[in-house]
mmCIF file of C-alpha atoms in Angstrom:
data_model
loop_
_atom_site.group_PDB
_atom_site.id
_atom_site.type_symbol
_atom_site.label_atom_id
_atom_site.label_comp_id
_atom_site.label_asym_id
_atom_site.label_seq_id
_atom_site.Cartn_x
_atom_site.Cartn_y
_atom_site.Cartn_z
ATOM 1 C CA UNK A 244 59.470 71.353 87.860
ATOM 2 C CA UNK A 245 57.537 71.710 90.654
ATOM 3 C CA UNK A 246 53.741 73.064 90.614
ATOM 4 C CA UNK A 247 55.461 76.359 93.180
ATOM 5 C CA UNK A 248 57.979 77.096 90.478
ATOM 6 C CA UNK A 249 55.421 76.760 88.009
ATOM 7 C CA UNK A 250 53.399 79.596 90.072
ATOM 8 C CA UNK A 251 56.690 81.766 90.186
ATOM 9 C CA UNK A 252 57.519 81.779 86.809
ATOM 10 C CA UNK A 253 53.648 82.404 85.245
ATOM 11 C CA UNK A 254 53.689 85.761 88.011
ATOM 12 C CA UNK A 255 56.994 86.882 86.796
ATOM 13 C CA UNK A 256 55.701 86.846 83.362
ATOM 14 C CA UNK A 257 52.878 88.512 84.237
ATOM 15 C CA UNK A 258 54.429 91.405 85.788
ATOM 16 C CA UNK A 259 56.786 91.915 82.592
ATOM 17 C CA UNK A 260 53.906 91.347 80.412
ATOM 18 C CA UNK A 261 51.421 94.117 82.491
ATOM 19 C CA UNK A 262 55.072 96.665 82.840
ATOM 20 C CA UNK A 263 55.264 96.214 79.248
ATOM 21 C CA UNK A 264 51.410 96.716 78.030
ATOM 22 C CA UNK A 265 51.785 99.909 79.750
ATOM 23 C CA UNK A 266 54.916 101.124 78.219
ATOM 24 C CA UNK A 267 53.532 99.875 74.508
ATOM 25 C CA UNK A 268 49.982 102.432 75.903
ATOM 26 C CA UNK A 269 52.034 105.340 76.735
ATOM 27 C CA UNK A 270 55.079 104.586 73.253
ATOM 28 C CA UNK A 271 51.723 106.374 70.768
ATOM 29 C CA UNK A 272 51.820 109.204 72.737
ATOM 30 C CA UNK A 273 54.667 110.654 72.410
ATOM 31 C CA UNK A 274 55.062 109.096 68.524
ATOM 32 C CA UNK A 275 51.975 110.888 67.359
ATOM 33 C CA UNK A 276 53.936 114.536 68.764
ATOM 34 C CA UNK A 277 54.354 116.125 64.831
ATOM 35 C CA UNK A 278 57.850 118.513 65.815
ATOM 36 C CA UNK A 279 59.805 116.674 68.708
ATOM 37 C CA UNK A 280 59.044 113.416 70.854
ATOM 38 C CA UNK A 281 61.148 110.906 72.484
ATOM 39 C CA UNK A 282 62.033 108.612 75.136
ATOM 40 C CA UNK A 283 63.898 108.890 78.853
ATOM 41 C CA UNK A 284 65.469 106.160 81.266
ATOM 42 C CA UNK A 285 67.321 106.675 84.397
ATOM 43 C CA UNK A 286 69.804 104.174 86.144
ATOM 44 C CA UNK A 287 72.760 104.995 88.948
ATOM 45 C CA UNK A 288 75.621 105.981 87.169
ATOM 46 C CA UNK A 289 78.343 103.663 86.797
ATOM 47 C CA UNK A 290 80.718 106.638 84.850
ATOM 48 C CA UNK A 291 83.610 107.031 87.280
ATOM 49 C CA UNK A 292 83.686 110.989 88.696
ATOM 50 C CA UNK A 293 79.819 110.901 88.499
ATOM 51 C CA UNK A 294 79.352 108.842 91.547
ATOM 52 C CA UNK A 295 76.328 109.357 93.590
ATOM 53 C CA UNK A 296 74.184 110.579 91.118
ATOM 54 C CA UNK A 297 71.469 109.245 88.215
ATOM 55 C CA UNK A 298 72.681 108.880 84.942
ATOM 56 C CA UNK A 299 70.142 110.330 82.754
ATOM 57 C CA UNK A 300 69.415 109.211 78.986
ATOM 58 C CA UNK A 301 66.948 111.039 76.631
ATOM 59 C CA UNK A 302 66.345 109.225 73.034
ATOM 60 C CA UNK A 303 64.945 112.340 70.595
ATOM 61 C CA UNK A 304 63.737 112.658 67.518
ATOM 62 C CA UNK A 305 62.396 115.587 65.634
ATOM 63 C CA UNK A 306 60.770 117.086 62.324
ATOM 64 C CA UNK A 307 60.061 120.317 61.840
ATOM 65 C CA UNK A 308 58.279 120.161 58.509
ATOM 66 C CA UNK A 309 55.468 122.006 60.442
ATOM 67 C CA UNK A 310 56.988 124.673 62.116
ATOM 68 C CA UNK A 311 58.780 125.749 58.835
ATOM 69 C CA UNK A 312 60.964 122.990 57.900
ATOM 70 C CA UNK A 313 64.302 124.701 59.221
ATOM 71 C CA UNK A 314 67.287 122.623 60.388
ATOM 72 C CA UNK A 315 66.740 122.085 64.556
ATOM 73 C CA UNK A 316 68.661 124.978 66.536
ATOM 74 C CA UNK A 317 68.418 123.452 70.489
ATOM 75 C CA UNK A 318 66.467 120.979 72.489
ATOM 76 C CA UNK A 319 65.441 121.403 75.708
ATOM 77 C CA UNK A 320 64.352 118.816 78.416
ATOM 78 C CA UNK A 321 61.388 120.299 81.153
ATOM 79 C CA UNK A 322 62.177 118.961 84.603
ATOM 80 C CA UNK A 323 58.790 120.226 85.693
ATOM 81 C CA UNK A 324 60.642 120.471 88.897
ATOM 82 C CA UNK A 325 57.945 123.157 90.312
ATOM 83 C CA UNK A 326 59.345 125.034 93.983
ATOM 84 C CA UNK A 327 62.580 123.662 94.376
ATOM 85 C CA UNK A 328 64.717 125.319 97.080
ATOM 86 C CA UNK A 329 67.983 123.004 95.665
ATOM 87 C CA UNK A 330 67.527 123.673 91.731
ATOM 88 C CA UNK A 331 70.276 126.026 91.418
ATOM 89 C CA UNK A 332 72.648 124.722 94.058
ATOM 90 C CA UNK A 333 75.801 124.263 92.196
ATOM 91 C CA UNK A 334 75.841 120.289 90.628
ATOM 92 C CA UNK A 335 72.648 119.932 90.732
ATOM 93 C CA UNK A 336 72.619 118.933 86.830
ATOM 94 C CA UNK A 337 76.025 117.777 85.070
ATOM 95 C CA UNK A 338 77.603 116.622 81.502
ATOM 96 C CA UNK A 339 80.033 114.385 79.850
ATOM 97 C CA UNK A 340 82.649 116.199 77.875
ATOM 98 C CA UNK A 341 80.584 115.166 74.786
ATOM 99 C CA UNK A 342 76.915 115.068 76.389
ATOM 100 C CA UNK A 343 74.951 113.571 73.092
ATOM 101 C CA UNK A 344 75.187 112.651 69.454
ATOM 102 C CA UNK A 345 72.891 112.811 66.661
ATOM 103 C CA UNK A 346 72.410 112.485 62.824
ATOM 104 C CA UNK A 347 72.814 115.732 60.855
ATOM 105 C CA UNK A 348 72.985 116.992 57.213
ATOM 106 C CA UNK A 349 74.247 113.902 54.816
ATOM 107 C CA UNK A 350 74.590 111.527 57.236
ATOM 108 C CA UNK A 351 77.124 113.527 59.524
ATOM 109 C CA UNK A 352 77.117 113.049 63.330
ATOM 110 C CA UNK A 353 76.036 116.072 65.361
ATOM 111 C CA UNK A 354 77.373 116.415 68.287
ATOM 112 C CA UNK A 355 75.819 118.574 71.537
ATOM 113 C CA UNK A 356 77.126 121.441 74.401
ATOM 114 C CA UNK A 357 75.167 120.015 77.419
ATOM 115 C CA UNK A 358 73.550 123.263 79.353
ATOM 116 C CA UNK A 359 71.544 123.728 82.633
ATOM 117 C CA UNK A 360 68.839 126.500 82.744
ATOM 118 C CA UNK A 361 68.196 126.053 86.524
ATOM 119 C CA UNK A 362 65.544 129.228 85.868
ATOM 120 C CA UNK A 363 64.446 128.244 82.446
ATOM 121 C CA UNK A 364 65.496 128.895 78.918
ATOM 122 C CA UNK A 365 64.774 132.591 78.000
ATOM 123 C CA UNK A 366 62.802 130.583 74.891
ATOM 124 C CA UNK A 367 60.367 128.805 77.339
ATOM 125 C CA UNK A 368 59.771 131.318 80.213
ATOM 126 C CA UNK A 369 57.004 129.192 81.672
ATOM 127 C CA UNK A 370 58.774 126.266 81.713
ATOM 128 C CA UNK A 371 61.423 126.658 84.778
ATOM 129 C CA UNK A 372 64.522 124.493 85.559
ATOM 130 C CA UNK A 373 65.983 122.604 81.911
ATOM 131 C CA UNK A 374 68.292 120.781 80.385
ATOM 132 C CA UNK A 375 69.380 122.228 76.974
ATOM 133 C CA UNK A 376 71.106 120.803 74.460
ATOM 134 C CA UNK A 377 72.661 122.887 71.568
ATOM 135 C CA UNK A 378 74.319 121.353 68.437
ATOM 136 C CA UNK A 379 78.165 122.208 68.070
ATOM 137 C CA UNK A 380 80.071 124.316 66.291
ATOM 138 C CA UNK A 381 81.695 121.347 64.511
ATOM 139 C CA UNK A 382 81.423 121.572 61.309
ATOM 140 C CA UNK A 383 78.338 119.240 61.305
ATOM 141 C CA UNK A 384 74.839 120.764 60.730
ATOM 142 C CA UNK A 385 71.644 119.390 62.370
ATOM 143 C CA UNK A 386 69.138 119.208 59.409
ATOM 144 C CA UNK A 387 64.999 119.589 60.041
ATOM 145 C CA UNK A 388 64.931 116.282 60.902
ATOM 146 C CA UNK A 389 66.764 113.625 62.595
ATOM 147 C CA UNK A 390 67.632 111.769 65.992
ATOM 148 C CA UNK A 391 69.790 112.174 68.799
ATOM 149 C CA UNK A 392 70.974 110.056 72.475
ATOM 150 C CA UNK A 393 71.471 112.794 74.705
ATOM 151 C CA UNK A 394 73.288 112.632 78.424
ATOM 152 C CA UNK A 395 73.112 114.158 81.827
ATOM 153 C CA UNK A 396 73.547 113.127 85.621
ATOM 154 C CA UNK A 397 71.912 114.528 88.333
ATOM 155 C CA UNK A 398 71.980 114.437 91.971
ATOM 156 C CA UNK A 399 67.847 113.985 91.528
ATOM 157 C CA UNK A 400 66.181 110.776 91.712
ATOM 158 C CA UNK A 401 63.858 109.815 88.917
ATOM 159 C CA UNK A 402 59.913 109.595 89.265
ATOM 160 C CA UNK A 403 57.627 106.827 88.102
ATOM 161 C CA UNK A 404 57.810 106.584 84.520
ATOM 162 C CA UNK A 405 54.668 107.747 82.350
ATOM 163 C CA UNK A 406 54.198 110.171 79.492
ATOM 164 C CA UNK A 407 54.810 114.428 80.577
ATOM 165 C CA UNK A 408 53.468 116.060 77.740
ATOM 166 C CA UNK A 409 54.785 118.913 76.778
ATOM 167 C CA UNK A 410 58.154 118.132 78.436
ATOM 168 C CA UNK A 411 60.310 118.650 75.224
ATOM 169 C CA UNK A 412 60.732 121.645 73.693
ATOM 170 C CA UNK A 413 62.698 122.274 70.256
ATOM 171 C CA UNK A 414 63.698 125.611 68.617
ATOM 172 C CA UNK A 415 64.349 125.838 64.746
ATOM 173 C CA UNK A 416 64.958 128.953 63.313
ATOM 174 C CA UNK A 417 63.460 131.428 65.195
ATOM 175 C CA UNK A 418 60.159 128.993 66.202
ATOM 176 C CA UNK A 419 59.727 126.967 68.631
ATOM 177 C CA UNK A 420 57.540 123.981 69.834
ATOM 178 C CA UNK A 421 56.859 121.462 72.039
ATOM 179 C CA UNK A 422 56.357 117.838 73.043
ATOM 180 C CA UNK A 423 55.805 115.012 75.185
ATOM 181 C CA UNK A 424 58.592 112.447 76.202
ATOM 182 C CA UNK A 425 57.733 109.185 77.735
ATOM 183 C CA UNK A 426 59.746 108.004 80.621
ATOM 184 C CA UNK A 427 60.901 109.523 83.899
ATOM 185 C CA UNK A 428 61.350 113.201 85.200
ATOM 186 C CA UNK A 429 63.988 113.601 87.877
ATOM 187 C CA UNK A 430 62.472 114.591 91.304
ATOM 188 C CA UNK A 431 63.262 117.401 93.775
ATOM 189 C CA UNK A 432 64.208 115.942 96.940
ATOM 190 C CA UNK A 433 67.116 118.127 98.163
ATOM 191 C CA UNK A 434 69.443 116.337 100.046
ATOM 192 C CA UNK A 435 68.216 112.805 99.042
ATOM 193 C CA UNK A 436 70.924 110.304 98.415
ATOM 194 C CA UNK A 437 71.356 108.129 95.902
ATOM 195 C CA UNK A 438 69.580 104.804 96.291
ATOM 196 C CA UNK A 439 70.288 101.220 94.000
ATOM 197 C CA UNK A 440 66.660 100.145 91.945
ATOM 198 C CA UNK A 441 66.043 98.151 89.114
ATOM 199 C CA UNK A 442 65.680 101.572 86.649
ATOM 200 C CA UNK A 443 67.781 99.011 84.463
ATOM 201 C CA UNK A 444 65.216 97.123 83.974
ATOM 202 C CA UNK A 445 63.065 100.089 82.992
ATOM 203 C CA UNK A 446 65.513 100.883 80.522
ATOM 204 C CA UNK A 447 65.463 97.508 79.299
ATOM 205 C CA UNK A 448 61.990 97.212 78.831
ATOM 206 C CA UNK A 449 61.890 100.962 76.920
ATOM 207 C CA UNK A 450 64.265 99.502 74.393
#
């Protein structure tokens, strides 16, 4: 091998090894959160009927020991969008048929109605445009605490990935609190298409 290749090789490692120092900074963020914390990766979606937009992916976990130890109600996701002339339009924000699964009492699997509050959940009025997620009316029970993988596409590009404190928000019972997810936060650029990047590799690296 060549003393050039050499060179390549020892600055592609590099750049992994810096990308993933400062995902492994930001991961104890987020972990130390007491009621709700978690994890978010963007990539173009690949799901046929959702082309064009970012496929969204939001890794959750919760405890509410603190906030009364009641079994978790709704999650909500903070876009932190700020003035956004586009949040509402129509399509902005869509789901799967089944937009997320999770563990709930005994060991069943929760499953989640995917909902966008393009004004904000009535729970979080300071909060603006967000993606809820309430458990089903299946039979299954979310417990006080557990995990869930929850979905959504958007027309909205992702930002750089870092930690957005209090961009979670969780409701149990009639309380509810916050936290910080580490990750990316889709963008308002209205109009903006869709563009290829390597958010694979972010997700990669997150997991």
């Amino acid at each position: 091998m060549t003393g050039h290749e050499h060179h390549h090789i020892r600055t592609g490692l590099a750049t992994v090894a810096v990308f993933a120092l400062a995902v492994l900074v930001l991961m104890p963020v987020a972990s130390s959160a007491k009621t709700v914390w978690g994890y978010s990766t963007a990539e173009p979606a690949t799901t046929p009927g959702f082309e064009g937009y970012w496929h969204y992916q939001l890794d959750i976990s919760w405890d509410t020991t603190e906030i009364g130890g009641h079994g978790m109600s709704h999650l909500g996701f903070f876009l932190n969008l700020g003035v956004c002339d586009c949040g509402c339009n129509p399509g902005i924000v869509r789901f799967d048929d089944v937009p997320g699964t999770g563990a709930g009492v005994d060991g069943c699997e929760l499953g989640f109605i995917g909902l966008y509050e393009c004004r904000g959940d009535p729970h979080y009025p300071d909060r603006g445009a967000t993606v809820k997620f309430e458990h089903a009316e299946d039979g299954c029970e979310p417990d006080w605490q557990g995990t869930a993988t929850l979905d959504f596409y958007s027309i909205f590009e992702p930002g750089e990935p870092q930690t957005h404190l209090g961009s979670l928000g969780i409701k149990a019972g009639t309380i509810t609190d916050e936290g910080a997810i580490v990750g990316v936060l889709p963008l308002c650029v209205c109009g903006n298409p869709v563009e290829q990047t390597t958010w694979g590799t972010v997700k990669a690296l997150y997991r």
